[in-house]
Amino acid sequence: MGHDIPKLREFERLVFFTGAGLSAESGIPTYRGDGGVWGKYDYREYACQRAFDRDPAKVWLWHDERRAAIAKSLPNIAHELIAKIQGQRPGTRVITQNIDGLHQRAGSVDVIELHGSLWRLRCEACGSRSENFDLPLESKHCDCGNWWRPDLVWFEDMLDMPVIEAAVSAIEQCDCLVSIGTSAVVYPAAEMPIIAMRTGALTIEINPEETPLSLLYAHSLRGTATELMALLAG
Ligand code: NAD
Ligand code: ZN
């Protein structure tokens, strides 16, 4: 298969489209699969607006624990190679479903976060955002008086339209899309690699397991994010 693997340096406008599998080798569990978060916790208790309205303290505690665990994790070589490529070729865009902020910690800029970030807060009432996530619970209130909640796309939430539009626009302009560690079963994430296929970009999938979209990629590579990114970036 060796000769068949494209080199990323041949492309100017890359899109890296990433999911939980990219951060698996940083020690952050993926959502589905073995050891996945939703196997252990019921999202209806921790990850939807209704749970938050019922018991904000409980939902905040859970998210604070997840953020503390992620703070101890480090970006891996795959995050770092993506940031390095973006540094060399500024036409590169990163679109992620991850909420862990590891792309930014590795040095990537203008990251399009489809599902928000554990490192931001937002107010549902007035739309304000804040990065002051260290506030004690009793002070987790926006100036307008409403609760700050994590700036995430929870179950039953809508995605942010401008964020989707930015992602689609980046994908329409790319010459190569590399999808890494996503099962891509949830709309609109599942749609995104298809847009690149339609507009004629070269598409590459990195995943140790086959996904429902594997057959559609020009190159569907079986392996982990760190080993295959090292190969493609070489
Ligand atoms: P997913 O859990 O549905 O799928 C993860 C995929 O990664 C699987 O296809 C798996 O085969 C693959 N994978 C596992 N180990 C890998 C490795 N070492 N290298 C490459 N791929 C590997 O994740 P998803 O598609 O991102 O969707 C789940 C949702 O959960 C996302 O919307 C995301 O917001 C959220 N999530 C985020 C994080 C995070 O921020 N790190 C972690 C878990 C879940
Ligand atoms: Zn407000």
XYZ file of N, CA and C and ligand atoms in Angstrom:
747
model
N 0.830 -1.208 0.000
C 0.000 0.000 0.000
C 0.861 1.254 0.000
N 2.156 1.128 0.452
C 3.024 2.285 0.648
C 2.997 3.307 -0.475
N 3.174 2.880 -1.721
C 3.265 3.820 -2.838
C 1.952 4.549 -3.077
N 0.901 3.997 -2.539
C -0.442 4.501 -2.797
C -0.814 5.682 -1.891
N 0.018 5.935 -0.880
C -0.352 6.938 0.117
C 0.074 8.336 -0.318
N -0.892 9.248 -0.444
C -0.560 10.598 -0.903
C 0.241 11.345 0.154
N 0.988 12.345 -0.286
C 1.752 13.178 0.649
C 1.035 14.515 0.820
N 0.849 14.906 2.035
C 0.084 16.133 2.287
C 0.804 17.370 1.784
N 2.128 17.281 1.632
C 2.852 18.476 1.177
C 2.513 18.854 -0.265
N 1.815 17.967 -0.975
C 1.411 18.293 -2.350
C 0.181 19.178 -2.417
N -0.400 19.507 -1.257
C -1.651 20.289 -1.248
C -1.459 21.640 -0.558
N -2.220 22.615 -1.031
C -2.097 23.987 -0.510
C -3.228 24.344 0.446
N -4.429 23.802 0.176
C -5.595 24.191 0.974
C -6.203 22.926 1.596
N -5.526 22.495 2.643
C -5.982 21.284 3.320
C -7.075 21.613 4.326
N -7.999 20.679 4.488
C -8.909 20.724 5.634
C -8.671 19.465 6.457
N -8.409 19.657 7.744
C -8.385 18.535 8.674
C -9.723 18.515 9.389
N -10.419 17.407 9.235
C -11.752 17.260 9.811
C -11.632 16.204 10.908
N -11.720 16.621 12.168
C -11.305 15.709 13.235
C -12.422 15.396 14.230
N -12.286 14.224 14.840
C -13.250 13.768 15.833
C -12.526 13.194 17.049
N -13.309 12.589 17.920
C -12.802 12.125 19.211
C -11.587 11.193 19.071
N -11.513 10.429 17.973
C -10.395 9.500 17.793
C -9.047 10.196 17.720
N -9.028 11.465 17.300
C -7.761 12.205 17.249
C -7.185 12.385 18.645
N -8.048 12.566 19.628
C -7.570 12.806 20.991
C -7.472 11.527 21.814
N -7.842 10.383 21.219
C -7.795 9.119 21.961
C -6.379 8.836 22.449
N -5.379 9.125 21.601
C -3.989 8.860 22.001
C -3.431 9.937 22.937
N -4.246 10.953 23.237
C -3.906 11.891 24.316
C -4.554 11.450 25.620
N -5.237 10.305 25.576
C -5.840 9.761 26.791
C -7.259 10.221 27.041
N -7.894 10.867 26.056
C -9.275 11.322 26.238
C -10.201 10.307 25.572
N -11.075 9.685 26.349
C -11.906 8.627 25.748
C -12.835 9.157 24.648
N -13.092 8.335 23.654
C -14.068 8.699 22.620
C -15.475 8.517 23.217
N -16.488 8.928 22.480
C -17.844 8.875 23.038
C -18.495 7.519 22.877
N -18.380 7.009 21.672
C -18.983 5.696 21.445
C -17.912 4.660 21.783
N -18.025 3.462 21.343
C -16.957 2.489 21.545
C -16.710 2.133 23.011
N -15.729 1.248 23.239
C -15.408 0.761 24.595
C -14.915 1.913 25.462
N -15.378 1.963 26.692
C -14.929 3.007 27.618
C -15.479 4.377 27.271
N -16.383 4.449 26.301
C -16.940 5.726 25.862
C -17.797 6.381 26.952
N -17.818 7.722 26.900
C -18.518 8.490 27.930
C -20.004 8.115 28.017
N -20.643 7.926 26.842
C -22.106 7.689 26.883
C -22.463 6.258 27.217
N -21.445 5.386 27.329
C -21.694 4.056 27.874
C -21.790 4.139 29.397
N -21.073 5.116 29.968
C -20.976 5.222 31.429
C -22.000 6.182 32.031
N -22.278 7.267 31.281
C -23.167 8.296 31.826
C -24.378 8.462 30.921
N -25.502 8.799 31.534
C -26.718 9.042 30.772
C -26.745 10.529 30.390
N -26.747 10.815 29.098
C -26.711 12.222 28.685
C -27.896 13.013 29.232
N -29.017 12.314 29.472
C -30.205 13.033 29.978
C -30.006 13.584 31.380
N -28.944 13.054 32.052
C -28.613 13.547 33.398
C -27.576 14.665 33.363
N -26.744 14.705 32.268
C -25.571 15.581 32.302
C -25.383 16.460 31.073
N -25.977 16.102 29.959
C -25.583 16.781 28.725
C -26.759 17.180 27.858
N -27.711 17.842 28.464
C -28.784 18.462 27.682
C -29.328 19.637 28.491
N -29.961 20.563 27.793
C -30.455 21.778 28.458
C -31.454 21.436 29.569
N -32.242 20.393 29.356
C -33.247 20.047 30.373
C -32.592 19.615 31.679
N -31.480 18.858 31.556
C -30.754 18.455 32.768
C -30.183 19.682 33.475
N -29.678 20.623 32.674
C -29.098 21.840 33.244
C -30.167 22.668 33.956
N -31.328 22.814 33.334
C -32.410 23.590 33.948
C -32.867 22.955 35.264
N -32.824 21.637 35.297
C -33.251 20.899 36.486
C -32.236 21.047 37.614
N -30.946 20.901 37.272
C -29.920 20.853 38.315
C -28.585 21.394 37.773
N -28.463 22.723 37.669
C -27.243 23.294 37.089
C -25.980 22.908 37.864
N -26.081 22.777 39.170
C -24.894 22.444 39.972
C -24.344 21.082 39.562
N -25.220 20.115 39.402
C -24.803 18.762 39.040
C -24.157 18.742 37.649
N -24.780 19.460 36.722
C -24.263 19.477 35.350
C -22.918 20.220 35.308
N -22.807 21.316 36.060
C -21.534 22.044 36.095
C -20.421 21.202 36.690
N -20.722 20.503 37.784
C -19.711 19.673 38.444
C -19.161 18.629 37.467
N -20.059 18.020 36.732
C -19.666 16.985 35.767
C -18.757 17.571 34.681
N -19.132 18.741 34.162
C -18.304 19.364 33.124
C -16.982 19.866 33.692
N -16.990 20.363 34.917
C -15.730 20.806 35.539
C -14.775 19.623 35.713
N -15.319 18.470 36.054
C -14.456 17.283 36.200
C -13.870 16.866 34.856
N -14.680 16.933 33.825
C -14.174 16.562 32.492
C -13.102 17.547 32.046
N -13.331 18.836 32.304
C -12.342 19.832 31.892
C -11.036 19.647 32.668
N -11.139 19.301 33.950
C -9.932 19.093 34.751
C -9.131 17.903 34.199
N -9.834 16.849 33.796
C -9.140 15.682 33.235
C -8.450 16.056 31.927
N -9.136 16.833 31.098
C -8.572 17.231 29.809
C -7.385 18.175 30.003
N -7.446 19.001 31.041
C -6.337 19.928 31.304
C -5.034 19.173 31.559
N -5.151 17.952 32.050
C -3.946 17.152 32.323
C -3.458 16.409 31.083
N -4.260 16.379 30.025
C -3.852 15.684 28.794
C -3.034 16.630 27.927
N -2.229 16.047 27.074
C -1.405 16.868 26.175
C -1.788 16.584 24.731
N -1.654 17.595 23.860
C -1.835 17.318 22.435
C -0.852 16.215 22.021
N -1.238 15.371 21.087
C -0.329 14.324 20.617
C 0.325 14.750 19.297
N 1.163 13.850 18.770
C 1.927 14.196 17.560
C 1.007 14.565 16.393
N -0.152 13.944 16.344
C -1.064 14.248 15.222
C -1.570 15.685 15.334
N -1.979 16.129 16.535
C -2.363 17.543 16.712
C -1.192 18.451 16.315
N 0.008 18.039 16.727
C 1.176 18.899 16.468
C 1.502 18.975 14.984
N 1.384 17.850 14.281
C 1.673 17.868 12.837
C 0.651 18.729 12.096
N -0.590 18.671 12.525
C -1.625 19.506 11.894
C -1.275 20.983 12.076
N -0.882 21.354 13.301
C -0.526 22.760 13.569
C 0.704 23.170 12.750
N 1.655 22.250 12.615
C 2.870 22.558 11.853
C 2.531 22.786 10.377
N 1.698 21.931 9.824
C 1.289 22.083 8.418
C 0.548 23.401 8.233
N -0.313 23.746 9.191
C -1.044 25.013 9.086
C -0.082 26.202 9.161
N 0.973 26.073 9.964
C 1.982 27.133 10.045
C 2.705 27.324 8.719
N 2.947 26.210 8.033
C 3.667 26.284 6.752
C 2.761 26.710 5.613
N 1.498 26.273 5.667
C 0.545 26.600 4.600
C -0.722 27.195 5.200
N -0.785 28.536 5.245
C -1.866 29.226 5.954
C -3.254 28.988 5.350
N -3.315 28.388 4.150
C -4.620 28.047 3.580
C -5.272 26.855 4.272
N -4.560 26.246 5.218
C -5.054 25.054 5.914
C -6.111 25.428 6.945
N -7.199 24.665 6.987
C -8.227 24.905 8.013
C -8.459 23.648 8.842
N -8.780 23.868 10.095
C -9.078 22.762 11.003
C -10.542 22.850 11.410
N -11.278 21.779 11.168
C -12.681 21.694 11.581
C -12.781 20.515 12.544
N -13.253 20.759 13.738
C -13.275 19.661 14.706
C -14.628 19.502 15.360
N -14.914 18.252 15.712
C -16.088 17.973 16.554
C -15.664 17.898 18.012
N -14.361 17.998 18.262
C -13.880 17.884 19.634
C -14.103 19.176 20.406
N -14.249 19.003 21.693
C -14.527 20.137 22.576
C -13.373 20.341 23.542
N -12.251 19.636 23.293
C -11.167 19.602 24.276
C -10.139 20.718 24.131
N -10.154 21.453 23.026
C -9.191 22.552 22.847
C -7.765 22.102 22.542
N -7.549 20.820 22.248
C -6.169 20.350 22.032
C -5.569 20.861 20.726
N -6.388 21.117 19.712
C -5.841 21.713 18.478
C -5.187 23.062 18.798
N -5.889 23.896 19.549
C -5.361 25.225 19.878
C -4.112 25.098 20.739
N -4.126 24.149 21.694
C -2.941 23.992 22.545
C -1.737 23.517 21.739
N -1.983 22.813 20.628
C -0.878 22.384 19.763
C -0.417 23.523 18.851
N -1.188 24.617 18.791
C -0.779 25.767 17.981
C -1.627 26.040 16.754
N -2.695 25.289 16.543
C -3.568 25.590 15.398
C -4.364 26.870 15.672
N -4.658 27.593 14.600
C -5.413 28.847 14.733
C -6.714 28.765 13.943
N -7.660 29.663 14.281
C -8.956 29.735 13.593
C -9.648 28.371 13.519
N -9.595 27.629 14.594
C -10.197 26.296 14.599
C -11.723 26.432 14.584
N -12.360 25.724 13.662
C -13.821 25.734 13.585
C -14.331 24.602 14.481
N -14.963 24.975 15.575
C -15.398 23.987 16.572
C -16.895 23.736 16.418
N -17.223 22.656 15.715
C -18.636 22.378 15.395
C -19.477 22.164 16.651
N -18.854 21.617 17.697
C -19.621 21.289 18.904
C -19.246 22.146 20.102
N -18.592 23.281 19.828
C -18.264 24.204 20.915
C -17.009 23.799 21.659
N -16.832 24.373 22.843
C -15.606 24.151 23.598
C -15.891 24.086 25.089
N -15.206 23.144 25.744
C -15.302 23.045 27.205
C -14.640 24.235 27.882
N -13.917 25.030 27.122
C -13.161 26.159 27.686
C -13.901 27.479 27.538
N -15.167 27.423 27.150
C -15.977 28.651 27.056
C -17.333 28.456 27.734
N -17.906 29.591 28.146
C -19.253 29.592 28.711
C -20.147 30.407 27.798
N -21.434 30.137 27.828
C -22.336 31.023 27.104
C -23.651 31.176 27.858
N -24.329 32.275 27.540
C -25.606 32.586 28.165
C -26.698 32.361 27.127
N -27.619 31.471 27.430
C -28.709 31.169 26.498
C -29.650 32.349 26.325
N -29.742 33.205 27.356
C -30.710 34.308 27.307
C -30.254 35.409 26.358
N -28.981 35.852 26.477
C -28.568 37.021 25.691
C -27.493 36.690 24.655
N -26.994 35.449 24.651
C -26.022 35.064 23.633
C -24.579 35.444 23.958
N -24.325 36.047 25.126
C -22.947 36.402 25.499
C -22.105 35.146 25.690
N -20.779 35.336 25.507
C -19.852 34.247 25.774
C -18.766 34.726 26.726
N -18.130 33.794 27.418
C -17.079 34.148 28.364
C -16.066 33.011 28.418
N -14.829 33.335 28.809
C -13.825 32.280 28.992
C -13.475 32.140 30.461
N -14.274 32.749 31.310
C -14.011 32.736 32.735
C -14.642 31.503 33.384
N -14.094 30.319 33.024
C -14.733 29.075 33.461
C -14.389 28.705 34.897
N -13.497 29.470 35.537
C -13.094 29.130 36.897
C -14.008 29.715 37.972
N -15.052 30.416 37.574
C -15.958 31.019 38.555
C -16.569 29.950 39.465
N -16.715 30.259 40.754
C -17.461 29.330 41.618
C -18.930 29.290 41.194
N -19.585 28.213 41.544
C -20.954 28.002 41.055
C -21.871 29.199 41.311
N -21.791 29.770 42.511
C -22.728 30.854 42.848
C -22.483 32.094 41.997
N -21.313 32.187 41.345
C -21.037 33.357 40.496
C -21.139 33.048 39.010
N -21.588 31.850 38.677
C -21.676 31.491 37.258
C -22.912 32.115 36.624
N -22.988 33.421 36.676
C -24.113 34.129 36.074
C -23.614 35.233 35.155
N -24.286 35.347 34.018
C -24.011 36.392 33.045
C -24.453 37.750 33.617
N -23.978 38.851 33.025
C -24.399 40.193 33.454
C -25.915 40.349 33.395
N -26.553 39.628 32.473
C -28.008 39.751 32.317
C -28.752 38.964 33.398
N -28.021 38.230 34.234
C -28.655 37.543 35.357
C -28.902 36.061 35.123
N -28.823 35.636 33.863
C -29.066 34.227 33.532
C -27.816 33.374 33.849
N -28.006 32.068 33.973
C -26.877 31.156 34.195
C -25.920 31.143 33.007
N -24.614 31.089 33.290
C -23.673 30.635 32.262
C -23.826 29.129 32.153
N -23.821 28.614 30.947
C -23.742 27.169 30.733
C -22.516 26.883 29.863
N -22.035 25.641 29.845
C -20.904 25.335 28.955
C -21.282 25.667 27.505
N -20.331 26.239 26.751
C -20.597 26.619 25.351
C -20.382 25.411 24.448
N -21.231 24.423 24.668
C -21.137 23.151 23.948
C -22.432 22.916 23.201
N -22.353 22.038 22.212
C -23.592 21.557 21.605
C -23.971 20.290 22.361
N -24.929 20.409 23.252
C -25.408 19.259 24.008
C -26.414 18.483 23.165
N -26.771 17.321 23.636
C -27.863 16.573 23.006
C -29.097 17.497 22.980
N -29.822 17.429 21.909
C -31.056 18.206 21.711
C -30.794 19.682 21.405
N -29.524 20.142 21.435
C -29.208 21.526 21.057
C -29.109 21.645 19.543
N -29.271 22.872 19.064
C -29.015 23.163 17.648
C -27.536 23.495 17.473
N -26.992 23.180 16.302
C -25.649 23.681 16.010
C -25.732 25.156 15.669
N -24.592 25.814 15.784
C -24.509 27.236 15.518
C -24.387 27.428 13.993
N -25.363 28.096 13.386
C -25.404 28.232 11.920
C -24.135 28.865 11.342
N -23.640 30.002 11.875
C -22.414 30.593 11.315
C -21.220 29.634 11.376
N -21.183 28.778 12.394
C -20.074 27.819 12.501
C -20.183 26.769 11.393
N -21.382 26.284 11.157
C -21.575 25.311 10.062
C -21.220 25.956 8.722
N -21.648 27.206 8.536
C -21.357 27.873 7.271
C -19.860 28.047 7.061
N -19.135 28.375 8.134
C -17.677 28.513 8.021
C -17.051 27.176 7.639
N -17.568 26.096 8.220
C -17.027 24.770 7.916
C -17.298 24.404 6.452
N -18.518 24.614 6.010
C -18.870 24.260 4.636
C -18.032 25.075 3.660
N -17.871 26.357 3.947
C -17.098 27.210 3.053
C -15.633 26.756 2.984
N -15.050 26.404 4.117
C -13.665 25.906 4.109
C -13.564 24.627 3.288
N -14.557 23.749 3.444
C -14.510 22.470 2.730
C -14.687 22.680 1.227
N -15.560 23.613 0.845
C -15.764 23.868 -0.589
C -14.495 24.387 -1.258
N -13.645 25.036 -0.475
C -12.436 25.614 -1.064
C -11.203 24.723 -0.964
N -11.321 23.577 -0.278
C -10.109 22.796 -0.020
C -9.724 21.952 -1.228
N -8.413 21.630 -1.319
C -7.982 20.689 -2.360
C -7.764 19.288 -1.789
N -7.749 19.193 -0.450
C -7.594 17.880 0.173
C -8.245 17.900 1.549
N -9.088 16.923 1.816
C -9.715 16.803 3.134
C -9.215 15.535 3.806
N -8.682 15.709 5.021
C -8.216 14.561 5.793
C -9.124 14.422 7.007
N -9.867 13.332 7.035
C -10.778 13.093 8.147
C -10.068 12.160 9.132
N -10.034 12.545 10.398
C -9.269 11.774 11.384
C -10.118 11.436 12.603
N -10.291 10.134 12.858
C -10.886 9.710 14.120
C -12.316 10.143 14.345
N -13.111 10.098 13.302
C -14.529 10.379 13.519
C -15.389 9.278 12.935
N -16.410 8.898 13.688
C -17.319 7.883 13.178
C -18.308 8.529 12.210
N -18.376 9.875 12.244
C -19.164 10.639 11.269
C -20.537 10.059 11.029
N -21.237 9.774 12.102
C -22.586 9.244 11.919
C -23.640 10.309 12.215
N -23.209 11.413 12.813
C -24.172 12.424 13.239
C -24.183 13.580 12.243
N -25.378 13.947 11.789
C -25.541 15.110 10.922
C -25.244 16.374 11.733
N -24.601 17.422 11.206
C -24.145 17.554 9.832
C -22.716 17.075 9.612
N -22.067 16.553 10.684
C -20.682 16.115 10.525
C -20.560 15.065 9.424
N -21.540 14.183 9.354
C -21.496 13.105 8.378
C -21.504 13.634 6.944
N -22.101 14.813 6.789
C -22.252 15.411 5.470
C -20.951 16.034 4.947
N -20.084 16.435 5.868
C -18.964 17.308 5.493
C -17.958 16.668 4.547
N -17.520 15.419 4.823
C -16.597 14.813 3.855
C -17.242 14.662 2.478
N -18.550 14.481 2.434
C -19.247 14.301 1.152
C -19.173 15.579 0.314
N -19.222 16.728 0.988
C -19.107 17.999 0.254
C -17.756 18.052 -0.453
N -16.706 17.640 0.249
C -15.361 17.661 -0.357
C -15.296 16.704 -1.541
N -15.943 15.564 -1.415
C -15.937 14.600 -2.522
C -16.627 15.201 -3.744
N -17.735 15.890 -3.497
C -18.491 16.495 -4.602
C -17.726 17.607 -5.299
N -16.948 18.389 -4.519
C -16.246 19.520 -5.134
C -14.893 19.101 -5.701
N -14.569 17.822 -5.630
C -13.392 17.328 -6.340
C -12.107 17.312 -5.534
N -12.179 17.561 -4.225
C -10.965 17.480 -3.414
C -10.559 16.018 -3.229
N -9.271 15.798 -2.986
C -8.831 14.457 -2.623
C -9.274 14.208 -1.185
N -9.845 13.053 -0.920
C -10.319 12.790 0.443
C -9.598 11.578 1.041
N -9.184 11.748 2.296
C -8.427 10.705 2.993
C -9.089 10.476 4.344
N -9.288 9.222 4.707
C -9.820 8.913 6.029
C -8.767 8.183 6.853
N -8.594 8.625 8.095
C -7.712 7.943 9.046
C -8.571 7.419 10.184
N -8.599 6.115 10.351
C -9.392 5.516 11.426
C -8.959 4.055 11.556
N -8.766 3.560 12.767
C -8.397 2.142 12.917
C -9.527 1.214 12.480
N -10.753 1.758 12.460
C -11.899 0.924 12.075
C -12.603 1.499 10.857
N -13.263 0.612 10.133
C -14.066 1.078 9.012
C -15.254 1.890 9.528
N -15.669 2.901 8.789
C -16.851 3.685 9.167
C -17.875 3.599 8.029
N -19.088 4.087 8.257
C -20.098 4.012 7.188
C -19.688 4.772 5.921
N -18.711 5.714 6.041
C -18.305 6.487 4.865
C -17.020 5.967 4.223
N -16.386 4.968 4.835
C -15.050 4.542 4.383
C -14.955 4.318 2.877
N -15.957 3.676 2.312
C -15.880 3.300 0.896
C -15.894 4.510 -0.031
N -16.357 5.643 0.489
C -16.485 6.829 -0.364
C -15.192 7.618 -0.491
N -14.275 7.432 0.450
C -13.014 8.188 0.413
C -12.104 7.661 -0.694
N -11.301 8.577 -1.278
C -10.302 8.134 -2.251
C -9.282 7.224 -1.564
N -8.909 7.582 -0.343
C -7.987 6.752 0.442
C -8.586 6.560 1.825
N -8.893 5.335 2.175
C -9.397 5.053 3.514
C -8.339 4.222 4.220
N -7.640 4.859 5.160
C -6.459 4.239 5.758
C -6.776 3.719 7.154
N -6.411 2.446 7.398
C -6.654 1.850 8.710
C -5.408 2.013 9.575
N -5.560 2.743 10.683
C -4.451 2.926 11.616
C -4.797 4.065 12.543
N -3.890 4.387 13.465
C -4.215 5.442 14.431
C -3.810 6.810 13.883
N -4.352 7.839 14.535
C -4.089 9.213 14.130
C -2.592 9.522 14.136
N -1.890 9.127 15.198
C -0.472 9.525 15.281
C 0.364 8.780 14.240
N 0.136 7.481 14.071
C 0.995 6.757 13.121
C 0.707 7.189 11.678
N -0.552 7.376 11.343
C -0.855 7.715 9.948
C -0.566 9.182 9.631
N -0.729 10.084 10.591
C -0.358 11.479 10.329
C 1.152 11.584 10.110
N 1.921 10.827 10.880
C 3.378 10.844 10.688
C 3.721 10.380 9.268
N 3.006 9.378 8.792
C 3.251 8.846 7.450
C 2.853 9.858 6.356
N 1.673 10.448 6.508
C 1.176 11.370 5.480
C 1.965 12.681 5.451
N 2.429 13.108 6.618
C 3.116 14.403 6.707
C 4.579 14.280 6.302
N 5.085 13.049 6.152
C 6.507 12.829 5.888
C 6.919 13.243 4.492
P -16.864 8.882 18.075
O -16.564 8.546 19.508
O -18.210 8.640 17.553
O -15.878 8.087 17.135
C -14.501 8.059 17.374
C -13.836 7.431 16.174
O -12.431 7.478 16.399
C -14.220 5.992 15.927
O -14.580 5.831 14.561
C -12.934 5.213 16.264
O -12.772 4.073 15.455
C -11.877 6.258 15.976
N -10.623 6.093 16.725
C -10.420 5.487 17.920
N -9.128 5.563 18.265
C -8.490 6.220 17.273
C -7.131 6.620 17.051
N -6.172 6.336 17.928
N -6.835 7.283 15.906
C -7.803 7.576 15.000
N -9.096 7.221 15.173
C -9.430 6.555 16.279
O -16.380 10.363 17.899
P -16.909 11.521 16.944
O -17.111 11.010 15.565
O -15.978 12.652 17.167
O -18.330 11.891 17.518
C -18.566 11.895 18.896
C -18.988 13.224 19.492
O -18.500 13.285 20.829
C -18.410 14.396 18.829
O -19.486 15.129 18.456
C -17.598 15.166 19.868
O -18.134 16.461 20.037
C -17.790 14.467 21.129
N -16.540 14.074 21.824
C -15.462 14.903 21.928
C -14.297 14.480 22.574
C -13.114 15.398 22.655
O -13.283 16.609 22.643
N -11.892 14.861 22.699
C -14.218 13.213 23.115
C -15.337 12.389 23.017
C -16.473 12.817 22.357
Zn -26.799 36.887 29.402
